[in-house]
């Protein structure tokens, strides 16, 4: 299949691209740093993409020629200007999803946020808004909301936990330490994505 992956050099997306290429799929990688992307994925097609600025369908339509599936992994946990978060999480993907509909893309895989229904942060609210919009379209869609994703090259919360686990003394934890947490390894998440898009339904 011909698959377009946004944010292709990111922690999660780079594993997905690697696994898709291993399975023989044709992958179009959208990334801001195209030189880095070419080094990572010499067998993929690399396209410059900037989610901060590309919130119109015309740009998206050019990229979707012959594309069967779109995997949107772009996300930013924090920005001091909430409007920027909404641009990256809602306005730009909305333009992409509308273009997918016009281009008759077979399926969209959207990476969202666990707990987005309950949180009131700009990150979660913008992710929830684009999830709802995607589900309103007449195009097959898969919305994934993984828990903490860990693995080589991870950053953010999981890197903090890995660092704390390596400390040579006791670590204070909130409450009684019985909070439920279900992290997932990036390779397992990637394999799940590959299996999902290869399903006939």
CSV table of C-alpha atoms in Angstrom, one decimal, residues 3-175:
chain,number,residue,atom,x,y,z
A,3,UNK,CA,1.0,5.2,3.0
A,4,UNK,CA,1.6,8.8,4.0
A,5,UNK,CA,3.0,9.4,7.6
A,6,UNK,CA,3.0,12.9,9.1
A,7,UNK,CA,5.7,13.8,11.7
A,8,UNK,CA,7.7,10.9,10.3
A,9,UNK,CA,10.9,11.6,12.2
A,10,UNK,CA,9.2,11.6,15.6
A,11,UNK,CA,9.6,9.0,18.2
A,12,UNK,CA,6.5,6.9,17.4
A,13,UNK,CA,6.3,7.7,13.7
A,14,UNK,CA,9.9,6.7,13.0
A,15,UNK,CA,9.2,3.2,14.3
A,16,UNK,CA,6.0,2.9,12.3
A,17,UNK,CA,7.8,4.1,9.1
A,18,UNK,CA,10.6,1.5,9.7
A,19,UNK,CA,8.1,-1.3,10.2
A,20,UNK,CA,6.0,-0.3,7.2
A,21,UNK,CA,9.1,-0.3,5.0
A,22,UNK,CA,10.1,-3.7,6.3
A,23,UNK,CA,6.6,-5.0,5.3
A,24,UNK,CA,7.1,-3.8,1.8
A,25,UNK,CA,4.8,-0.8,1.9
A,26,UNK,CA,5.5,2.4,-0.1
A,27,UNK,CA,5.9,5.2,2.5
A,28,UNK,CA,5.7,9.0,2.0
A,29,UNK,CA,7.3,10.7,5.0
A,30,UNK,CA,6.2,14.2,5.9
A,31,UNK,CA,8.8,16.0,8.0
A,32,UNK,CA,10.2,19.4,8.7
A,33,UNK,CA,13.9,18.3,8.6
A,34,UNK,CA,14.0,16.5,5.2
A,35,UNK,CA,17.7,15.9,5.4
A,36,UNK,CA,17.4,14.0,8.6
A,37,UNK,CA,14.4,12.1,7.3
A,38,UNK,CA,16.4,11.1,4.2
A,39,UNK,CA,19.1,9.7,6.4
A,40,UNK,CA,16.6,7.8,8.5
A,41,UNK,CA,14.6,6.4,5.6
A,42,UNK,CA,16.6,6.3,2.3
A,43,UNK,CA,14.0,4.0,0.8
A,44,UNK,CA,11.0,6.3,1.5
A,45,UNK,CA,9.7,9.3,-0.4
A,46,UNK,CA,10.4,12.4,1.7
A,47,UNK,CA,8.3,15.6,1.6
A,48,UNK,CA,8.8,18.8,3.5
A,49,UNK,CA,5.9,19.5,5.8
A,50,UNK,CA,5.3,22.1,8.5
A,51,UNK,CA,2.2,21.6,10.6
A,52,UNK,CA,2.5,25.1,12.0
A,53,UNK,CA,1.7,26.7,8.6
A,54,UNK,CA,0.0,24.2,6.3
A,55,UNK,CA,-3.6,24.4,7.3
A,56,UNK,CA,-5.2,24.5,3.8
A,57,UNK,CA,-6.4,21.7,1.6
A,58,UNK,CA,-4.5,22.8,-1.5
A,59,UNK,CA,-1.1,21.9,0.0
A,60,UNK,CA,-2.5,18.6,1.3
A,61,UNK,CA,-4.1,17.5,-1.9
A,62,UNK,CA,-0.7,17.6,-3.7
A,63,UNK,CA,0.6,15.0,-1.3
A,64,UNK,CA,-2.2,12.6,-1.5
A,65,UNK,CA,-1.9,11.4,-5.1
A,66,UNK,CA,-2.1,7.6,-5.1
A,67,UNK,CA,-2.1,7.5,-1.3
A,68,UNK,CA,-4.2,4.6,0.3
A,69,UNK,CA,-3.7,5.4,4.0
A,70,UNK,CA,-2.7,8.4,6.0
A,71,UNK,CA,-1.2,8.1,9.5
A,72,UNK,CA,-1.2,11.4,11.5
A,73,UNK,CA,1.2,11.3,14.4
A,74,UNK,CA,1.9,15.0,14.8
A,75,UNK,CA,1.5,16.4,18.3
A,76,UNK,CA,3.1,18.9,20.6
A,77,UNK,CA,2.6,18.6,24.4
A,78,UNK,CA,3.1,22.2,25.2
A,79,UNK,CA,3.4,25.6,23.6
A,80,UNK,CA,3.2,29.0,25.5
A,81,UNK,CA,0.6,30.1,22.9
A,82,UNK,CA,-2.5,27.9,23.0
A,83,UNK,CA,-3.5,29.0,19.4
A,84,UNK,CA,-0.4,27.2,18.1
A,85,UNK,CA,-1.4,24.0,19.7
A,86,UNK,CA,-4.9,24.3,18.1
A,87,UNK,CA,-3.2,24.9,14.7
A,88,UNK,CA,-1.0,21.8,15.0
A,89,UNK,CA,-3.7,19.5,16.5
A,90,UNK,CA,-6.9,20.8,14.8
A,91,UNK,CA,-6.6,23.2,11.9
A,92,UNK,CA,-3.8,21.5,9.9
A,93,UNK,CA,-5.1,18.0,10.4
A,94,UNK,CA,-8.6,19.1,9.5
A,95,UNK,CA,-7.3,20.4,6.2
A,96,UNK,CA,-5.5,17.1,5.7
A,97,UNK,CA,-8.5,15.0,6.6
A,98,UNK,CA,-10.8,17.0,4.2
A,99,UNK,CA,-8.2,16.5,1.5
A,100,UNK,CA,-8.2,12.8,2.2
A,101,UNK,CA,-11.9,12.7,1.8
A,102,UNK,CA,-11.7,14.4,-1.6
A,103,UNK,CA,-8.8,12.2,-2.7
A,104,UNK,CA,-10.7,9.0,-1.6
A,105,UNK,CA,-8.1,7.9,0.8
A,106,UNK,CA,-9.1,4.5,2.1
A,107,UNK,CA,-8.4,5.0,5.8
A,108,UNK,CA,-7.0,7.6,8.3
A,109,UNK,CA,-5.1,6.6,11.4
A,110,UNK,CA,-5.1,9.4,14.0
A,111,UNK,CA,-2.8,9.4,17.0
A,112,UNK,CA,-4.7,11.1,19.8
A,113,UNK,CA,-4.4,11.5,23.6
A,114,UNK,CA,-5.4,9.2,26.4
A,115,UNK,CA,-7.9,10.8,28.6
A,116,UNK,CA,-8.7,13.6,26.2
A,117,UNK,CA,-12.4,13.4,27.0
A,118,UNK,CA,-11.8,14.5,30.6
A,119,UNK,CA,-8.8,16.9,30.5
A,120,UNK,CA,-9.2,20.6,29.9
A,121,UNK,CA,-5.6,21.3,28.7
A,122,UNK,CA,-5.2,22.8,25.2
A,123,UNK,CA,-3.4,19.6,24.2
A,124,UNK,CA,-6.2,17.3,25.2
A,125,UNK,CA,-9.1,19.6,24.1
A,126,UNK,CA,-7.6,20.1,20.6
A,127,UNK,CA,-6.9,16.4,20.2
A,128,UNK,CA,-10.5,15.6,21.2
A,129,UNK,CA,-11.9,18.2,18.8
A,130,UNK,CA,-10.0,16.8,15.8
A,131,UNK,CA,-11.0,13.2,16.8
A,132,UNK,CA,-14.7,14.3,16.9
A,133,UNK,CA,-14.3,16.0,13.5
A,134,UNK,CA,-12.6,13.0,11.9
A,135,UNK,CA,-15.4,10.7,13.2
A,136,UNK,CA,-17.9,13.0,11.6
A,137,UNK,CA,-16.4,12.4,8.1
A,138,UNK,CA,-17.5,9.6,5.8
A,139,UNK,CA,-14.1,8.0,5.7
A,140,UNK,CA,-12.9,4.9,7.7
A,141,UNK,CA,-10.8,6.1,10.6
A,142,UNK,CA,-8.9,4.5,13.4
A,143,UNK,CA,-8.2,6.7,16.5
A,144,UNK,CA,-5.4,5.5,18.8
A,145,UNK,CA,-5.0,6.8,22.3
A,146,UNK,CA,-1.9,5.0,23.7
A,147,UNK,CA,-0.8,5.4,27.3
A,148,UNK,CA,2.8,6.3,28.0
A,149,UNK,CA,5.0,5.0,25.1
A,150,UNK,CA,8.5,4.0,26.0
A,151,UNK,CA,11.5,2.7,24.1
A,152,UNK,CA,14.9,3.7,22.8
A,153,UNK,CA,14.8,7.4,21.8
A,154,UNK,CA,11.8,8.3,23.9
A,155,UNK,CA,11.5,11.7,25.4
A,156,UNK,CA,9.1,13.6,27.7
A,157,UNK,CA,7.4,11.7,30.6
A,158,UNK,CA,8.8,8.3,29.8
A,159,UNK,CA,12.4,9.6,29.8
A,160,UNK,CA,11.8,11.1,33.2
A,161,UNK,CA,10.5,7.8,34.5
A,162,UNK,CA,13.5,5.9,33.1
A,163,UNK,CA,15.8,8.4,34.7
A,164,UNK,CA,14.1,8.2,38.1
A,165,UNK,CA,14.2,4.4,37.9
A,166,UNK,CA,18.0,4.5,37.6
A,167,UNK,CA,18.5,6.6,40.8
A,168,UNK,CA,20.3,4.8,43.6
A,169,UNK,CA,17.9,5.7,46.3
A,170,UNK,CA,14.2,5.5,47.2
A,171,UNK,CA,11.8,7.5,45.1
A,172,UNK,CA,8.9,9.2,46.7
A,173,UNK,CA,5.5,8.5,45.0
A,174,UNK,CA,2.2,10.3,45.4
A,175,UNK,CA,-0.6,8.7,47.5
